[in-house]
Amino acid sequence: MLDLCCTATACLVKVRTLLRNSYSRLMPPRHGRHRLDLGTAVKIFQILPRRMRFSRIRASSVELCVSEWVGGSRFRDQTTVFAEAGSDPLVDVAVHRWQPAERGVSWQTALEIRREAARRGCDLIIVQQHIATAARIARFNSNIPVILSTHNYVERAATTFPRTLRNLLVQQRLRRLGGITLISEATRQDFAENWPGVQIPRAVVSNGFDFSAWQPRAQRDRLILVVGRATEEKGLLEAAQGIATFLADHADWKAALVLSEAERNPAYSQAIRAALAPCAERAELLSGIPYAEVRSLSERSAIAIVPSKWNEPFGRTALEAHAGGAALISSGTGGLREISGESAVYLRSVNGPAIDEALRDLSADEDLRQSLARSGADRVRNLFRISGPSGSSEAVPSICERLDRFCENVVARSHGFPPREEGGSP
């Protein structure tokens, strides 16, 4: 078995060497990196994955995150977002549009970025989400540091042969990077436990909001709001079952369930609809609505539910609920407790009866609802503001301050300078 493992590994190395030599003949000369003055702004390329257009219509959570990070950055005017051809961008920044790409052509992406770096100048490349693409871009642009920006758990190291061979490839790809950002402390801890041999700079850079755009209503509608992808792991069916039971005994309450990607899981979406059928006149099922409408629902709903059954990497919907001023019922999995702290009612389990019970308790206690709404709104405005000073006496840096400083440190390291401050290291 050991001989087979060694032979397979040797074959992989030979194939990768042949590919690297072939790619090198396609590469244009190395340009794009200029002498860095650490007192000046950093020129950044933000690279979005395939099928992402950085447009106002049907923007994904990744695109929304990037728009917020770029929009609040000190380096906004020096940032170029690379995205597929689309309509008006989410935020007014430089956007490089390219044609939709097929799978397996990340080397073409890397070459185009190399050409644009030579033309525009670039100090740092940030690649969203995809390890293989980030590593390929780093190989083709070895004179520019590359940060991988993750929005989920980094894939876990395999423990069984022959999948363990892939660990070598993933580890090699990760080591090629100048740094990595993790969306929550939960994902950072998971990364450290799964890839102890990868010692690259890292930082937690979570979702954040410009809270000036949020206007929570003082007088709340007796409305229960649930927002999420139409997948079993999000617990939306259990939420629908609990809501239906609750509404049967509470005629003065209504509910709105907002599904995304409902068309990708029609059977599950239909099961949710069937669960709500007994109370269909007071339980609205929505799909594909603009983000502005989701925000408006958050700003007037009395209660929001985030019933995720899996370990959420972060849980943007919980942040939205607090931002809008709703009292939150949460499963508390993964990164959800990082968002809410003590400002939520946590489910004892994710099922219909537990959700019904939590709704009955919270609906009957208006003082508790108002207390949770206030403390949750204050908490996220302190910890998750995208930019600007904190309204709290605690000196908590904004999301963009953390990201900007991490970017500066990664660039400094690539030039042989020490980082400006501690942080962002393994």
Short mmCIF file of C-alpha atoms in Angstrom, two decimals:
data_model
loop_
_atom_site.label_atom_id
_atom_site.label_comp_id
_atom_site.label_asym_id
_atom_site.label_seq_id
_atom_site.Cartn_x
_atom_site.Cartn_y
_atom_site.Cartn_z
CA MET A 1 0.00 0.00 0.00
CA LEU A 2 2.88 2.36 0.85
CA ASP A 3 4.56 1.61 -2.52
CA LEU A 4 1.27 2.33 -4.32
CA CYS A 5 0.91 5.63 -2.45
CA CYS A 6 4.47 6.69 -3.31
CA THR A 7 4.02 5.72 -6.97
CA ALA A 8 0.75 7.66 -7.25
CA THR A 9 2.33 10.70 -5.59
CA ALA A 10 5.32 10.56 -7.95
CA CYS A 11 2.97 10.42 -10.96
CA LEU A 12 1.05 13.45 -9.70
CA VAL A 13 4.30 15.40 -9.31
CA LYS A 14 5.41 14.50 -12.86
CA VAL A 15 2.07 15.53 -14.36
CA ARG A 16 2.09 18.83 -12.49
CA THR A 17 5.67 19.51 -13.64
CA LEU A 18 4.72 18.90 -17.27
CA LEU A 19 1.69 21.18 -16.96
CA ARG A 20 3.74 23.90 -15.26
CA ASN A 21 6.35 23.80 -18.03
CA SER A 22 3.61 23.98 -20.67
CA TYR A 23 1.92 26.92 -18.95
CA SER A 24 5.21 28.80 -18.60
CA ARG A 25 5.53 28.94 -22.37
CA LEU A 26 2.12 30.64 -22.54
CA MET A 27 2.95 33.26 -19.94
CA PRO A 28 3.67 36.85 -20.91
CA PRO A 29 6.68 38.50 -19.25
CA ARG A 30 6.35 39.33 -15.54
CA HIS A 31 5.17 42.85 -14.96
CA GLY A 32 2.62 44.60 -12.80
CA ARG A 33 4.39 44.98 -9.50
CA HIS A 34 5.84 48.35 -8.75
CA ARG A 35 8.09 49.45 -5.92
CA LEU A 36 5.84 49.70 -2.88
CA ASP A 37 5.68 52.78 -0.71
CA LEU A 38 4.02 51.56 2.50
CA GLY A 39 2.63 55.03 3.07
CA THR A 40 0.49 54.86 -0.08
CA ALA A 41 -2.71 53.01 -0.94
CA VAL A 42 -2.58 49.37 -2.02
CA LYS A 43 -3.73 48.49 -5.54
CA ILE A 44 -6.04 45.48 -5.24
CA PHE A 45 -7.70 43.07 -7.68
CA GLN A 46 -10.86 41.40 -6.27
CA ILE A 47 -11.61 38.19 -8.23
CA LEU A 48 -15.16 36.79 -8.12
CA PRO A 49 -16.00 33.13 -8.93
CA ARG A 50 -17.69 31.92 -12.09
CA ARG A 51 -21.34 32.92 -12.63
CA MET A 52 -20.99 36.00 -10.41
CA ARG A 53 -21.67 39.33 -12.11
CA PHE A 54 -21.38 41.83 -9.25
CA SER A 55 -24.73 43.27 -10.36
CA ARG A 56 -27.69 44.63 -8.42
CA ILE A 57 -29.99 41.94 -9.83
CA ARG A 58 -29.95 38.57 -8.01
CA ALA A 59 -26.70 39.21 -6.18
CA SER A 60 -25.41 36.29 -4.10
CA SER A 61 -24.27 36.60 -0.49
CA VAL A 62 -20.64 36.45 -1.69
CA GLU A 63 -21.20 39.36 -4.07
CA LEU A 64 -22.95 41.36 -1.34
CA CYS A 65 -20.00 40.74 1.00
CA VAL A 66 -17.49 41.89 -1.59
CA SER A 67 -19.51 45.01 -2.36
CA GLU A 68 -19.56 45.90 1.35
CA TRP A 69 -15.86 45.16 1.89
CA VAL A 70 -14.80 47.14 -1.18
CA GLY A 71 -17.25 49.99 -0.58
CA GLY A 72 -15.99 50.58 2.96
CA SER A 73 -12.28 50.10 2.27
CA ARG A 74 -9.64 52.82 2.36
CA PHE A 75 -8.46 51.26 -0.89
CA ARG A 76 -11.81 51.54 -2.67
CA ASP A 77 -10.45 53.87 -5.37
CA GLN A 78 -7.49 51.56 -5.96
CA THR A 79 -9.60 48.38 -6.23
CA THR A 80 -10.75 46.65 -9.42
CA VAL A 81 -13.43 43.94 -9.20
CA PHE A 82 -13.19 41.14 -11.79
CA ALA A 83 -16.61 39.65 -12.61
CA GLU A 84 -18.55 38.15 -15.49
CA ALA A 85 -20.44 40.41 -17.87
CA GLY A 86 -23.46 41.96 -16.16
CA SER A 87 -25.55 45.08 -15.54
CA ASP A 88 -25.04 47.97 -13.10
CA PRO A 89 -22.44 47.04 -10.44
CA LEU A 90 -23.42 46.67 -6.80
CA VAL A 91 -21.14 49.54 -5.80
CA ASP A 92 -19.47 52.34 -7.75
CA VAL A 93 -15.95 50.95 -8.22
CA ALA A 94 -13.82 49.92 -11.18
CA VAL A 95 -15.11 46.64 -12.65
CA HIS A 96 -13.32 44.49 -15.23
CA ARG A 97 -15.90 42.41 -17.10
CA TRP A 98 -15.07 39.11 -18.74
CA GLN A 99 -17.15 36.59 -20.63
CA PRO A 100 -18.71 33.64 -18.76
CA ALA A 101 -16.12 30.90 -18.34
CA GLU A 102 -16.40 27.13 -18.49
CA ARG A 103 -15.12 24.85 -15.77
CA GLY A 104 -11.45 23.95 -15.74
CA VAL A 105 -10.12 27.13 -17.36
CA SER A 106 -8.68 28.83 -14.28
CA TRP A 107 -5.34 29.06 -16.11
CA GLN A 108 -7.00 31.40 -18.63
CA THR A 109 -8.29 33.51 -15.74
CA ALA A 110 -4.79 33.58 -14.25
CA LEU A 111 -3.27 34.70 -17.54
CA GLU A 112 -5.81 37.47 -18.03
CA ILE A 113 -5.18 38.73 -14.50
CA ARG A 114 -1.46 38.65 -15.24
CA ARG A 115 -1.97 40.79 -18.33
CA GLU A 116 -4.19 43.26 -16.43
CA ALA A 117 -1.62 43.48 -13.63
CA ALA A 118 1.01 44.40 -16.21
CA ARG A 119 -1.30 47.04 -17.67
CA ARG A 120 -2.77 48.57 -14.48
CA GLY A 121 -0.25 47.73 -11.78
CA CYS A 122 -1.27 45.57 -8.82
CA ASP A 123 0.03 45.04 -5.26
CA LEU A 124 -2.42 42.37 -4.07
CA ILE A 125 -4.92 39.88 -5.52
CA ILE A 126 -7.90 38.68 -3.46
CA VAL A 127 -9.68 35.58 -4.77
CA GLN A 128 -13.11 34.70 -3.43
CA GLN A 129 -13.84 31.22 -2.16
CA HIS A 130 -12.10 28.83 -4.61
CA ILE A 131 -8.79 27.30 -3.49
CA ALA A 132 -7.74 25.87 -6.87
CA THR A 133 -8.34 29.16 -8.68
CA ALA A 134 -6.47 31.15 -6.03
CA ALA A 135 -3.50 28.78 -6.22
CA ARG A 136 -3.43 28.90 -10.02
CA ILE A 137 -3.52 32.69 -9.99
CA ALA A 138 -0.72 32.70 -7.42
CA ARG A 139 1.41 30.43 -9.63
CA PHE A 140 0.89 32.59 -12.72
CA ASN A 141 1.44 35.80 -10.74
CA SER A 142 4.20 34.74 -8.38
CA ASN A 143 5.45 38.29 -7.92
CA ILE A 144 2.08 39.45 -6.45
CA PRO A 145 0.73 38.06 -3.14
CA VAL A 146 -2.66 36.32 -3.32
CA ILE A 147 -5.20 36.16 -0.48
CA LEU A 148 -7.95 33.52 -0.48
CA SER A 149 -11.17 34.98 0.94
CA THR A 150 -13.41 32.19 2.25
CA HIS A 151 -17.14 32.32 2.98
CA ASN A 152 -17.53 28.74 4.16
CA TYR A 153 -15.56 26.08 5.96
CA VAL A 154 -12.36 25.22 4.10
CA GLU A 155 -12.66 21.65 2.84
CA ARG A 156 -11.53 19.18 5.48
CA ALA A 157 -8.50 16.96 5.17
CA ALA A 158 -9.42 13.44 4.07
CA THR A 159 -8.70 10.56 6.45
CA THR A 160 -9.05 7.51 4.16
CA PHE A 161 -6.89 6.29 1.28
CA PRO A 162 -6.78 7.12 -1.63
CA ARG A 163 -8.48 10.44 -0.82
CA THR A 164 -5.61 11.28 1.50
CA LEU A 165 -3.51 11.85 -1.63
CA ARG A 166 -5.63 14.90 -2.31
CA ASN A 167 -4.52 16.37 1.03
CA LEU A 168 -1.04 16.85 -0.45
CA LEU A 169 -2.48 18.79 -3.37
CA VAL A 170 -4.75 20.99 -1.24
CA GLN A 171 -1.96 21.66 1.25
CA GLN A 172 0.41 22.63 -1.56
CA ARG A 173 -2.19 25.00 -3.01
CA LEU A 174 -2.82 26.66 0.35
CA ARG A 175 0.90 27.10 1.05
CA ARG A 176 1.26 28.99 -2.23
CA LEU A 177 -0.98 31.78 -0.93
CA GLY A 178 0.06 35.00 0.76
CA GLY A 179 -2.78 34.72 3.27
CA ILE A 180 -6.33 33.58 3.95
CA THR A 181 -9.37 35.26 5.50
CA LEU A 182 -12.00 33.26 7.37
CA ILE A 183 -15.60 34.39 7.73
CA SER A 184 -15.90 33.60 11.46
CA GLU A 185 -14.00 32.36 14.48
CA ALA A 186 -15.73 29.00 14.00
CA THR A 187 -14.28 28.61 10.51
CA ARG A 188 -10.85 29.84 11.68
CA GLN A 189 -10.71 27.18 14.40
CA ASP A 190 -11.88 24.51 11.95
CA PHE A 191 -9.15 25.52 9.47
CA ALA A 192 -6.44 25.42 12.16
CA GLU A 193 -7.53 21.94 13.29
CA ASN A 194 -7.79 20.49 9.78
CA TRP A 195 -4.69 22.00 8.20
CA PRO A 196 -2.07 22.34 10.97
CA GLY A 197 0.71 22.05 8.38
CA VAL A 198 -0.45 25.19 6.56
CA GLN A 199 1.18 28.14 8.31
CA ILE A 200 0.09 31.13 6.24
CA PRO A 201 -1.12 34.50 7.60
CA ARG A 202 -4.82 34.49 8.43
CA ALA A 203 -7.50 36.78 9.81
CA VAL A 204 -11.21 36.60 10.61
CA VAL A 205 -13.05 38.99 8.27
CA SER A 206 -16.80 38.55 8.63
CA ASN A 207 -19.82 40.06 6.95
CA GLY A 208 -20.59 43.65 7.89
CA PHE A 209 -23.18 46.29 7.12
CA ASP A 210 -23.45 49.99 6.60
CA PHE A 211 -26.11 50.33 9.29
CA SER A 212 -27.04 53.83 8.19
CA ALA A 213 -29.02 52.11 5.42
CA TRP A 214 -31.10 50.18 7.97
CA GLN A 215 -34.17 51.85 9.50
CA PRO A 216 -35.76 49.55 12.12
CA ARG A 217 -39.36 50.46 12.90
CA ALA A 218 -40.24 51.20 16.51
CA GLN A 219 -43.74 49.74 16.07
CA ARG A 220 -43.35 46.18 14.80
CA ASP A 221 -45.79 44.11 12.79
CA ARG A 222 -46.88 40.84 14.35
CA LEU A 223 -44.93 39.12 11.62
CA ILE A 224 -42.58 36.12 11.77
CA LEU A 225 -39.78 36.22 9.19
CA VAL A 226 -37.66 33.33 7.91
CA VAL A 227 -35.05 33.84 5.17
CA GLY A 228 -32.80 31.18 3.66
CA ARG A 229 -31.81 28.85 0.86
CA ALA A 230 -34.28 26.12 0.01
CA THR A 231 -32.09 23.28 1.29
CA GLU A 232 -32.67 20.82 4.11
CA GLU A 233 -29.62 21.99 6.08
CA LYS A 234 -31.23 25.43 6.55
CA GLY A 235 -34.15 23.97 8.54
CA LEU A 236 -36.84 25.87 6.65
CA LEU A 237 -39.25 22.93 6.55
CA GLU A 238 -39.07 22.58 10.34
CA ALA A 239 -39.64 26.33 10.63
CA ALA A 240 -42.72 26.06 8.40
CA GLN A 241 -44.08 23.20 10.51
CA GLY A 242 -43.57 25.11 13.76
CA ILE A 243 -45.06 28.30 12.32
CA ALA A 244 -48.14 26.46 11.04
CA THR A 245 -48.81 25.00 14.49
CA PHE A 246 -48.28 28.39 16.15
CA LEU A 247 -50.50 30.32 13.71
CA ALA A 248 -53.35 27.87 14.25
CA ASP A 249 -53.71 29.27 17.79
CA HIS A 250 -52.63 32.89 17.15
CA ALA A 251 -54.94 34.58 14.68
CA ASP A 252 -53.29 37.99 15.15
CA TRP A 253 -49.90 36.83 13.82
CA LYS A 254 -48.66 36.31 10.25
CA ALA A 255 -45.52 34.86 8.68
CA ALA A 256 -43.30 35.41 5.64
CA LEU A 257 -40.83 32.80 4.40
CA VAL A 258 -38.34 34.07 1.81
CA LEU A 259 -36.66 31.27 -0.15
CA SER A 260 -33.61 31.65 -2.34
CA GLU A 261 -32.65 29.09 -5.01
CA ALA A 262 -36.10 27.53 -4.70
CA GLU A 263 -35.93 26.37 -8.32
CA ARG A 264 -32.87 24.21 -7.55
CA ASN A 265 -34.77 22.14 -4.99
CA PRO A 266 -38.42 22.07 -6.10
CA ALA A 267 -39.37 19.03 -3.99
CA TYR A 268 -38.15 20.67 -0.79
CA SER A 269 -39.81 23.97 -1.70
CA GLN A 270 -43.08 22.13 -2.31
CA ALA A 271 -42.79 20.42 1.09
CA ILE A 272 -42.50 23.84 2.73
CA ARG A 273 -45.55 25.06 0.82
CA ALA A 274 -47.51 21.97 1.90
CA ALA A 275 -46.56 22.50 5.56
CA LEU A 276 -47.90 26.06 5.38
CA ALA A 277 -51.10 25.07 3.55
CA PRO A 278 -53.34 25.05 6.67
CA CYS A 279 -52.46 28.70 7.31
CA ALA A 280 -51.77 29.80 3.72
CA GLU A 281 -53.84 33.00 4.07
CA ARG A 282 -51.51 34.25 6.83
CA ALA A 283 -48.22 32.64 5.77
CA GLU A 284 -46.66 34.11 2.64
CA LEU A 285 -44.07 32.13 0.67
CA LEU A 286 -41.76 34.39 -1.36
CA SER A 287 -38.91 33.60 -3.74
CA GLY A 288 -36.38 35.62 -5.71
CA ILE A 289 -37.39 39.01 -4.30
CA PRO A 290 -34.93 41.95 -4.34
CA TYR A 291 -32.65 42.37 -1.35
CA ALA A 292 -34.27 45.74 -0.56
CA GLU A 293 -37.57 43.93 0.08
CA VAL A 294 -35.88 41.42 2.38
CA ARG A 295 -34.38 44.30 4.34
CA SER A 296 -37.78 45.99 4.58
CA LEU A 297 -39.30 42.80 6.00
CA SER A 298 -36.51 42.61 8.59
CA GLU A 299 -37.15 46.23 9.60
CA ARG A 300 -40.80 45.61 10.46
CA SER A 301 -41.01 41.96 11.60
CA ALA A 302 -41.40 41.37 15.32
CA ILE A 303 -39.71 37.96 15.25
CA ALA A 304 -37.16 36.34 12.93
CA ILE A 305 -36.09 32.70 12.90
CA VAL A 306 -32.73 31.27 11.77
CA PRO A 307 -33.24 27.49 12.18
CA SER A 308 -30.06 26.14 10.53
CA LYS A 309 -29.43 22.45 11.18
CA TRP A 310 -25.80 22.45 10.10
CA ASN A 311 -22.85 24.34 11.55
CA GLU A 312 -23.28 27.72 9.91
CA PRO A 313 -19.96 29.24 8.85
CA PHE A 314 -21.35 32.66 9.78
CA GLY A 315 -25.08 33.21 9.29
CA ARG A 316 -25.74 36.44 7.43
CA THR A 317 -29.51 36.10 7.93
CA ALA A 318 -29.02 36.40 11.71
CA LEU A 319 -27.04 39.60 11.19
CA GLU A 320 -29.85 40.94 8.98
CA ALA A 321 -32.47 40.10 11.62
CA HIS A 322 -30.57 42.00 14.32
CA ALA A 323 -29.85 44.89 11.96
CA GLY A 324 -33.55 45.18 11.17
CA GLY A 325 -34.55 45.19 14.85
CA ALA A 326 -36.33 41.83 15.04
CA ALA A 327 -36.21 39.57 18.09
CA LEU A 328 -34.32 36.46 16.97
CA ILE A 329 -34.94 32.75 17.48
CA SER A 330 -31.78 30.88 16.46
CA SER A 331 -30.42 27.36 16.35
CA GLY A 332 -27.07 28.78 17.50
CA THR A 333 -24.98 26.43 15.35
CA GLY A 334 -21.48 27.24 14.10
CA GLY A 335 -20.90 30.97 13.82
CA LEU A 336 -24.47 31.97 14.76
CA ARG A 337 -23.64 32.48 18.45
CA GLU A 338 -20.74 34.76 17.48
CA ILE A 339 -23.31 37.06 15.90
CA SER A 340 -26.03 36.99 18.55
CA GLY A 341 -24.26 36.38 21.85
CA GLU A 342 -26.94 36.62 24.56
CA SER A 343 -29.31 38.54 22.27
CA ALA A 344 -31.32 35.59 20.93
CA VAL A 345 -33.61 32.78 22.02
CA TYR A 346 -31.79 29.53 21.23
CA LEU A 347 -33.72 26.44 20.15
CA ARG A 348 -33.33 23.26 22.23
CA SER A 349 -33.50 21.36 18.91
CA VAL A 350 -34.44 22.16 15.33
CA ASN A 351 -37.89 20.67 14.84
CA GLY A 352 -41.47 21.87 14.52
CA PRO A 353 -42.49 21.47 18.20
CA ALA A 354 -39.38 23.31 19.49
CA ILE A 355 -39.94 26.20 17.08
CA ASP A 356 -43.63 26.36 18.01
CA GLU A 357 -42.67 26.47 21.71
CA ALA A 358 -40.14 29.27 21.18
CA LEU A 359 -42.69 31.29 19.20
CA ARG A 360 -45.32 30.90 21.92
CA ASP A 361 -42.91 32.03 24.64
CA LEU A 362 -41.58 35.01 22.70
CA SER A 363 -44.95 36.17 21.34
CA ALA A 364 -46.36 36.22 24.87
CA ASP A 365 -43.56 38.39 26.29
CA GLU A 366 -43.36 41.78 24.58
CA ASP A 367 -40.79 43.08 27.06
CA LEU A 368 -38.45 40.19 26.18
CA ARG A 369 -38.96 40.81 22.46
CA GLN A 370 -38.06 44.48 22.83
CA SER A 371 -35.06 43.70 25.04
CA LEU A 372 -33.66 41.14 22.58
CA ALA A 373 -34.30 43.49 19.65
CA ARG A 374 -32.45 46.38 21.33
CA SER A 375 -29.49 44.37 22.57
CA GLY A 376 -29.13 42.54 19.26
CA ALA A 377 -29.24 45.78 17.26
CA ASP A 378 -26.65 47.39 19.55
CA ARG A 379 -24.39 44.34 19.44
CA VAL A 380 -24.18 44.04 15.65
CA ARG A 381 -23.71 47.79 15.19
CA ASN A 382 -20.68 47.59 17.44
CA LEU A 383 -19.13 44.33 16.21
CA PHE A 384 -20.18 44.14 12.56
CA ARG A 385 -20.21 47.68 11.23
CA ILE A 386 -18.52 47.74 7.85
CA SER A 387 -16.66 51.01 8.44
CA GLY A 388 -16.61 54.15 10.58
CA PRO A 389 -16.22 54.64 14.35
CA SER A 390 -17.91 52.45 16.93
CA GLY A 391 -20.88 53.84 18.81
CA SER A 392 -19.65 51.95 21.87
CA SER A 393 -17.03 52.98 24.40
CA GLU A 394 -15.11 49.82 23.39
CA ALA A 395 -12.51 50.42 20.68
CA VAL A 396 -13.65 47.68 18.29
CA PRO A 397 -12.19 48.04 14.77
CA SER A 398 -14.65 47.94 11.87
CA ILE A 399 -14.73 45.01 9.43
CA CYS A 400 -13.01 47.05 6.72
CA GLU A 401 -10.35 48.30 9.13
CA ARG A 402 -9.47 44.68 9.92
CA LEU A 403 -9.39 43.69 6.26
CA ASP A 404 -7.39 46.74 5.15
CA ARG A 405 -4.78 46.17 7.84
CA PHE A 406 -4.51 42.48 6.96
CA CYS A 407 -4.03 43.37 3.29
CA GLU A 408 -1.30 45.86 4.20
CA ASN A 409 0.46 43.24 6.32
CA VAL A 410 0.35 40.60 3.58
CA VAL A 411 1.81 43.07 1.07
CA ALA A 412 4.46 44.16 3.58
CA ARG A 413 5.52 40.55 4.15
CA SER A 414 5.80 39.97 0.40
CA HIS A 415 8.27 42.88 0.25
CA GLY A 416 10.26 41.60 3.21
CA PHE A 417 8.91 44.14 5.70
CA PRO A 418 7.48 43.14 9.10
CA PRO A 419 3.72 43.62 9.55
CA ARG A 420 2.64 46.95 11.00
CA GLU A 421 0.96 45.35 13.99
CA GLU A 422 0.37 41.97 15.53
CA GLY A 423 -2.61 40.07 14.11
CA GLY A 424 -3.46 38.20 10.98
CA SER A 425 -0.84 35.54 11.74
CA PRO A 426 -1.31 31.84 12.38
#
